[in-house]
Amino acid sequence: MNRWNNQIHNNILSLPSFFFSFSILIPNNFWVCNQGTSKPFTFITTGSVYIVSKVVIRLYNNKGNMPKDNSAPSTPTSARARHRRRSNEFPADESKTNGHLLLVNDHNKYRSMWIRACSSLWMLGFFLLVIYLGHLYVLAMVVIIQIFMARELFNLLRKSHEDKHLPGFRLLNWHFYFTAMLFVYGRILSHRLVNTVTSDKIFYRLVSRLIKYQMVICYFSYIAGFMWFILTLKKKMYKYQFGQFAWTHMILIVVFTQSAFTVANIFEGIFWFLLPASLIAVNDVAAYFFGFFFGKTPLIKISPKKTWEGFIGASVATTISAFVLANIYGSFQWLTCPRKDLSTGWLHCDPGPLFKPEYYPLLPWLPWTEIAILPVQWHALWLGLFASIIAPFGGFFASGFKRAFKIKDFGDSIPGHGGLTDRMDCQMVMAVFAYIYHQSFVVPQDYTVETIMSEILSSLTLEEQQILYMKLGQILQERMFGWD
Amino acid sequence: MQKDHGSSAPSTPTSARLRHRRRSNEFNFEMSKTNGNHLLINDHDKYKSMWIRACSSLWMLGGFLLIIYLGHLYILAMVVVIQIFMASELFNLLRRAHEDKRLPGFRILNWHFYFTAMLFVYGRILSHQLVNTVTSDKIFYKLVSKLIKYQMVICYFLYIAGVMWFILTLKKKMYKYQFGQFAWTHMILIVVFTQSAFTVANIFEGIFWFLLPASLIAVNDVAAYFFGFFFGKTPLIKLSPKKTWEGFIGASVVTTISAFVLANVFGHFQWLTCPRKDLSTGWLLCDPGPLFKPEYYPLPGWLSRWVLPWKEVAILPVQWHALCLSLFASSIAPFGGFFASGFKRAFKIKDFGDSIPGHGGFTDRMDCQMVMAVFAYIYHQSFVVPQDYTVEMIINEILRSLTLEEQQILYTKLGQILQERMFTFFLPRVIASRT
């Protein structure tokens, strides 16, 4: 009962902070004209309230000495995390009790499920807040998650015995991380950065130079790390050091591929980040519930808790919810408009033909005569299909990896759930697919005046655009005269 | 004499350069063995093997020059063949036969990933060249355009298929071995394809940008051998005990001078300096560009009177770029060799393979070349390519894809937008400067 009281107190303390922050947000919406400046203020207020509440909760917990069941979440994704973990944990109990499908009548299980539900809601709220704040804050969230994931994975296969002999080796990992970050985000955000700093001439020149020589800077940074690695090779530690070097590269590739594509998606429109992420969450929750109620035949040897019934039921649920969610998300301009620079203000744009509703007549005996479908919903069906069939393989890969190296979890950032990588495994596969799908099938491929114009405005600096204009003028004049 | 027997029948065009480099390794080793005795051991066997190596080197050098003469497409083929050999050596390297018996089809997975990577890398690099080659036939053109448009999707699904296949073939008690092989495959493919992608991109910019870095690496190795042979005393690095500081510094100087000279020699041939826009094999005629036009610098008076008979010297601007390349080739590219040596020591292997008799495998020979190829491409893209390159690309796109009316519409729209931007950008400053 003490533990239960503690957890209720945790929730009681965290909920008011949550509502307080929202109460600040809503009036801002209505009485501040320039929406762009109210957002940082909101964020700072919410952030400080969140930090204060966490500190208070920790102090309270330390007094009560109950660290494990601390439901105050440490990262924004534990809501989704807990949703997904629930799907893993309960089928385990199920298989333990020899196929007994009913929830074990245990107060502890109910309590933990209630705590998880509360934390999930809290985290969902935080996630919605970040989405509301905008592209730049979503980017910041992605970067923070990425740093935590990289740290977990770097620490994973390290052996402390060898590390004592190798001072500065950990620093090398972070050097490569920094280089990769400069390279990946430099390429993706270069155009938007240029568009943001067009106000100040000196800053603009500096940023243009940096972007022009970005590849060289990143290359030399990488070579410096490479040379540093070679110069610190110690006798009898070669194998360990090379193993760590390869491991670092694999981690950085895995982490940065998916985050690069995630960030690219975000700036195409939050829709293309939010929809895939929600589909994965829905898939996990649906798989849990279907497995819970109907699960009998195991799916794959690597993950004995997954069942075929859960898999198929989740596929159906994901596809249907993809269709519905796409309709809901497509109605908000905040989600569907692309962001051309790094500002944080409101967005107004022409959503494009994908988000304009088309009307299809329905069967006469239904109450509605026609139904409005956004063309993007058909694309969402494909995303749903991928999320239900192929994205779970990311989870299988992570499970197999943990079994291979005999580790229980990737880390312990999220209490009771392991680390961030445990939660992001399926998300990573989905983010890459969402970007590739978007680039290949959603973005119009034919070169029209509009597309080339947007390409000119986004990829060239002002001087280059002027040069292009003059050259094009000359060529057109020659062609006109040549024809006469 | 089995080791030197097969050396005269070369298996690839690059063993000439390879044998040059290996000679530097082998003789330094002999040198350190005889406790600093710098003279060549008076042994008929050593002279015979040196003679055989010299013959094979010349033979291989000839083969390499023939490929250069034949053109871009044949060099591309040579690079691909070398790549396949390197990949198969490296795939076999950390494999254990015992586990492999229980995993049928695992080797095919490696080659599946290899094929996917090849499609991805070469598809991106050669897409424009491919489109320019097949413009003759309409159906073929449509097919190729579709392939290029969906190239990323095709490669992605091939990769995902490979990952799913991998997951479905995971066997109990073999997990660690399989994951290790999976990671190893990825690392190999990254190493092999990064450098070959950049090499191929360099080739189609002009054979000059492939030939010059490769020659600089070869010159560096040969010079390091000779300087180490005659003057080598202080060891350079623990990883490679055969290398000496004297060899390193002497080779740096020689490489820099030869870069200056070689750039001048190579820069006169249009075959080497012209970029190739399609996949044909005919002659190339083009305007070399300002980089390859000689500029005349007057020599100082005392030099022209006493030392050299010329009043002025013709220097191609590209020679200054070659100096930067040589600086990299002499100081940083050898780290590729150190990396490979350290790797072999770590995993207690003598050589990466045995394709080349007496010299180990391809990877032993290509280690420094790989680092140099990447740098050459990055240098070329950042400092050599004229700065309005993207402007040219976009103009080409406009002229290719739009009709005349559309081009004029684009022109007027661009004019309007630029006028608006000029006002928001420059007008505040104009006002500020006036007040």
mmCIF file of N, CA and C in Angstrom, chain B residues 22-75:
data_model
loop_
_atom_site.group_PDB
_atom_site.id
_atom_site.type_symbol
_atom_site.label_atom_id
_atom_site.label_comp_id
_atom_site.label_asym_id
_atom_site.label_seq_id
_atom_site.Cartn_x
_atom_site.Cartn_y
_atom_site.Cartn_z
ATOM 1 N N ARG B 22 54.732 -3.389 -52.810
ATOM 2 C CA ARG B 22 55.084 -4.500 -51.960
ATOM 3 C C ARG B 22 56.584 -4.573 -51.804
ATOM 4 N N ARG B 23 57.283 -4.212 -52.872
ATOM 5 C CA ARG B 23 58.743 -4.233 -52.790
ATOM 6 C C ARG B 23 59.213 -3.372 -51.640
ATOM 7 N N SER B 24 58.554 -2.213 -51.480
ATOM 8 C CA SER B 24 59.008 -1.337 -50.404
ATOM 9 C C SER B 24 58.797 -2.004 -49.059
ATOM 10 N N ASN B 25 57.705 -2.774 -48.912
ATOM 11 C CA ASN B 25 57.463 -3.423 -47.626
ATOM 12 C C ASN B 25 58.466 -4.527 -47.372
ATOM 13 N N GLU B 26 58.654 -5.370 -48.429
ATOM 14 C CA GLU B 26 59.455 -6.561 -48.206
ATOM 15 C C GLU B 26 60.898 -6.242 -47.905
ATOM 16 N N PHE B 27 61.464 -5.302 -48.647
ATOM 17 C CA PHE B 27 62.885 -5.064 -48.456
ATOM 18 C C PHE B 27 63.187 -4.335 -47.183
ATOM 19 N N ASN B 28 62.276 -3.493 -46.751
ATOM 20 C CA ASN B 28 62.486 -2.859 -45.457
ATOM 21 C C ASN B 28 62.509 -3.885 -44.357
ATOM 22 N N PHE B 29 61.670 -4.935 -44.543
ATOM 23 C CA PHE B 29 61.615 -5.986 -43.541
ATOM 24 C C PHE B 29 62.962 -6.694 -43.478
ATOM 25 N N GLU B 30 63.490 -6.987 -44.673
ATOM 26 C CA GLU B 30 64.804 -7.616 -44.726
ATOM 27 C C GLU B 30 65.829 -6.729 -44.049
ATOM 28 N N MET B 31 65.676 -5.443 -44.277
ATOM 29 C CA MET B 31 66.620 -4.475 -43.730
ATOM 30 C C MET B 31 66.633 -4.522 -42.215
ATOM 31 N N SER B 32 65.423 -4.532 -41.638
ATOM 32 C CA SER B 32 65.391 -4.514 -40.180
ATOM 33 C C SER B 32 65.877 -5.832 -39.623
ATOM 34 N N LYS B 33 65.685 -6.907 -40.403
ATOM 35 C CA LYS B 33 66.152 -8.202 -39.940
ATOM 36 C C LYS B 33 67.663 -8.220 -39.784
ATOM 37 N N THR B 34 68.374 -7.655 -40.755
ATOM 38 C CA THR B 34 69.832 -7.696 -40.718
ATOM 39 C C THR B 34 70.386 -6.563 -39.876
ATOM 40 N N ASN B 35 69.606 -6.118 -38.914
ATOM 41 C CA ASN B 35 70.065 -5.155 -37.915
ATOM 42 C C ASN B 35 70.656 -3.897 -38.519
ATOM 43 N N GLY B 36 69.883 -3.275 -39.431
ATOM 44 C CA GLY B 36 70.292 -1.981 -39.955
ATOM 45 C C GLY B 36 71.331 -2.077 -41.056
ATOM 46 N N ASN B 37 71.552 -3.265 -41.563
ATOM 47 C CA ASN B 37 72.496 -3.380 -42.660
ATOM 48 C C ASN B 37 71.788 -2.923 -43.934
ATOM 49 N N HIS B 38 72.195 -1.736 -44.439
ATOM 50 C CA HIS B 38 71.410 -1.139 -45.496
ATOM 51 C C HIS B 38 71.696 -1.703 -46.871
ATOM 52 N N LEU B 39 72.776 -2.411 -47.034
ATOM 53 C CA LEU B 39 73.071 -2.884 -48.372
ATOM 54 C C LEU B 39 72.219 -4.092 -48.692
ATOM 55 N N LEU B 40 71.902 -4.215 -49.937
ATOM 56 C CA LEU B 40 71.094 -5.343 -50.366
ATOM 57 C C LEU B 40 71.897 -6.616 -50.155
ATOM 58 N N ILE B 41 71.234 -7.602 -49.604
ATOM 59 C CA ILE B 41 71.945 -8.856 -49.327
ATOM 60 C C ILE B 41 72.379 -9.483 -50.634
ATOM 61 N N ASN B 42 73.610 -9.875 -50.675
ATOM 62 C CA ASN B 42 74.163 -10.381 -51.931
ATOM 63 C C ASN B 42 73.689 -11.794 -52.139
ATOM 64 N N ASP B 43 72.462 -11.856 -52.661
ATOM 65 C CA ASP B 43 71.841 -13.169 -52.780
ATOM 66 C C ASP B 43 71.192 -13.249 -54.146
ATOM 67 N N HIS B 44 71.515 -14.294 -54.892
ATOM 68 C CA HIS B 44 70.951 -14.432 -56.222
ATOM 69 C C HIS B 44 69.435 -14.491 -56.202
ATOM 70 N N ASP B 45 68.880 -15.142 -55.141
ATOM 71 C CA ASP B 45 67.421 -15.248 -55.063
ATOM 72 C C ASP B 45 66.768 -13.875 -54.990
ATOM 73 N N LYS B 46 67.368 -12.986 -54.171
ATOM 74 C CA LYS B 46 66.757 -11.668 -54.007
ATOM 75 C C LYS B 46 66.822 -10.872 -55.303
ATOM 76 N N TYR B 47 67.970 -11.001 -55.995
ATOM 77 C CA TYR B 47 68.072 -10.286 -57.271
ATOM 78 C C TYR B 47 67.076 -10.830 -58.267
ATOM 79 N N LYS B 48 66.910 -12.180 -58.263
ATOM 80 C CA LYS B 48 66.007 -12.815 -59.219
ATOM 81 C C LYS B 48 64.571 -12.371 -58.964
ATOM 82 N N SER B 49 64.210 -12.367 -57.650
ATOM 83 C CA SER B 49 62.813 -11.994 -57.362
ATOM 84 C C SER B 49 62.586 -10.521 -57.684
ATOM 85 N N MET B 50 63.626 -9.681 -57.433
ATOM 86 C CA MET B 50 63.467 -8.259 -57.766
ATOM 87 C C MET B 50 63.300 -8.084 -59.259
ATOM 88 N N TRP B 51 64.069 -8.872 -60.022
ATOM 89 C CA TRP B 51 63.986 -8.768 -61.474
ATOM 90 C C TRP B 51 62.622 -9.206 -61.969
ATOM 91 N N ILE B 52 62.111 -10.334 -61.389
ATOM 92 C CA ILE B 52 60.801 -10.823 -61.806
ATOM 93 C C ILE B 52 59.728 -9.800 -61.455
ATOM 94 N N ARG B 53 59.876 -9.222 -60.258
ATOM 95 C CA ARG B 53 58.882 -8.220 -59.855
ATOM 96 C C ARG B 53 58.919 -7.018 -60.782
ATOM 97 N N ALA B 54 60.144 -6.600 -61.161
ATOM 98 C CA ALA B 54 60.241 -5.433 -62.051
ATOM 99 C C ALA B 54 59.574 -5.729 -63.383
ATOM 100 N N CYS B 55 59.808 -6.949 -63.910
ATOM 101 C CA CYS B 55 59.174 -7.319 -65.179
ATOM 102 C C CYS B 55 57.664 -7.289 -65.063
ATOM 103 N N SER B 56 57.141 -7.908 -64.003
ATOM 104 C CA SER B 56 55.686 -7.945 -63.864
ATOM 105 C C SER B 56 55.126 -6.545 -63.644
ATOM 106 N N SER B 57 55.888 -5.730 -62.936
ATOM 107 C CA SER B 57 55.400 -4.359 -62.723
ATOM 108 C C SER B 57 55.263 -3.639 -64.052
ATOM 109 N N LEU B 58 56.279 -3.783 -64.907
ATOM 110 C CA LEU B 58 56.203 -3.108 -66.205
ATOM 111 C C LEU B 58 55.058 -3.652 -67.027
ATOM 112 N N TRP B 59 54.910 -4.982 -66.979
ATOM 113 C CA TRP B 59 53.816 -5.620 -67.721
ATOM 114 C C TRP B 59 52.480 -5.063 -67.263
ATOM 115 N N MET B 60 52.309 -4.947 -65.960
ATOM 116 C CA MET B 60 51.060 -4.454 -65.394
ATOM 117 C C MET B 60 50.855 -2.972 -65.672
ATOM 118 N N LEU B 61 51.953 -2.237 -65.632
ATOM 119 C CA LEU B 61 51.844 -0.810 -65.935
ATOM 120 C C LEU B 61 51.335 -0.637 -67.359
ATOM 121 N N GLY B 62 51.872 -1.508 -68.251
ATOM 122 C CA GLY B 62 51.406 -1.468 -69.635
ATOM 123 C C GLY B 62 49.911 -1.763 -69.746
ATOM 124 N N GLY B 63 49.471 -2.772 -68.997
ATOM 125 C CA GLY B 63 48.051 -3.100 -69.017
ATOM 126 C C GLY B 63 47.202 -1.942 -68.536
ATOM 127 N N PHE B 64 47.682 -1.292 -67.504
ATOM 128 C CA PHE B 64 46.943 -0.166 -66.952
ATOM 129 C C PHE B 64 46.872 0.985 -67.955
ATOM 130 N N LEU B 65 47.980 1.261 -68.627
ATOM 131 C CA LEU B 65 47.969 2.341 -69.623
ATOM 132 C C LEU B 65 47.032 2.005 -70.775
ATOM 133 N N LEU B 66 46.972 0.710 -71.138
ATOM 134 C CA LEU B 66 46.058 0.301 -72.198
ATOM 135 C C LEU B 66 44.624 0.599 -71.802
ATOM 136 N N ILE B 67 44.264 0.295 -70.562
ATOM 137 C CA ILE B 67 42.901 0.543 -70.101
ATOM 138 C C ILE B 67 42.612 2.041 -70.115
ATOM 139 N N ILE B 68 43.578 2.830 -69.713
ATOM 140 C CA ILE B 68 43.383 4.285 -69.716
ATOM 141 C C ILE B 68 43.117 4.749 -71.139
ATOM 142 N N TYR B 69 43.882 4.169 -72.101
ATOM 143 C CA TYR B 69 43.720 4.570 -73.493
ATOM 144 C C TYR B 69 42.336 4.193 -74.011
ATOM 145 N N LEU B 70 41.833 3.027 -73.565
ATOM 146 C CA LEU B 70 40.555 2.563 -74.077
ATOM 147 C C LEU B 70 39.404 3.445 -73.613
ATOM 148 N N GLY B 71 39.512 3.996 -72.412
ATOM 149 C CA GLY B 71 38.489 4.970 -72.056
ATOM 150 C C GLY B 71 37.775 4.714 -70.763
ATOM 151 N N HIS B 72 36.821 5.609 -70.556
ATOM 152 C CA HIS B 72 36.132 5.714 -69.274
ATOM 153 C C HIS B 72 35.375 4.450 -68.935
ATOM 154 N N LEU B 73 34.692 3.913 -69.929
ATOM 155 C CA LEU B 73 33.848 2.755 -69.654
ATOM 156 C C LEU B 73 34.696 1.561 -69.233
ATOM 157 N N TYR B 74 35.901 1.410 -69.844
ATOM 158 C CA TYR B 74 36.747 0.282 -69.508
ATOM 159 C C TYR B 74 37.382 0.474 -68.142
ATOM 160 N N ILE B 75 37.682 1.710 -67.785
ATOM 161 C CA ILE B 75 38.216 1.951 -66.438
ATOM 162 C C ILE B 75 37.144 1.620 -65.407
#
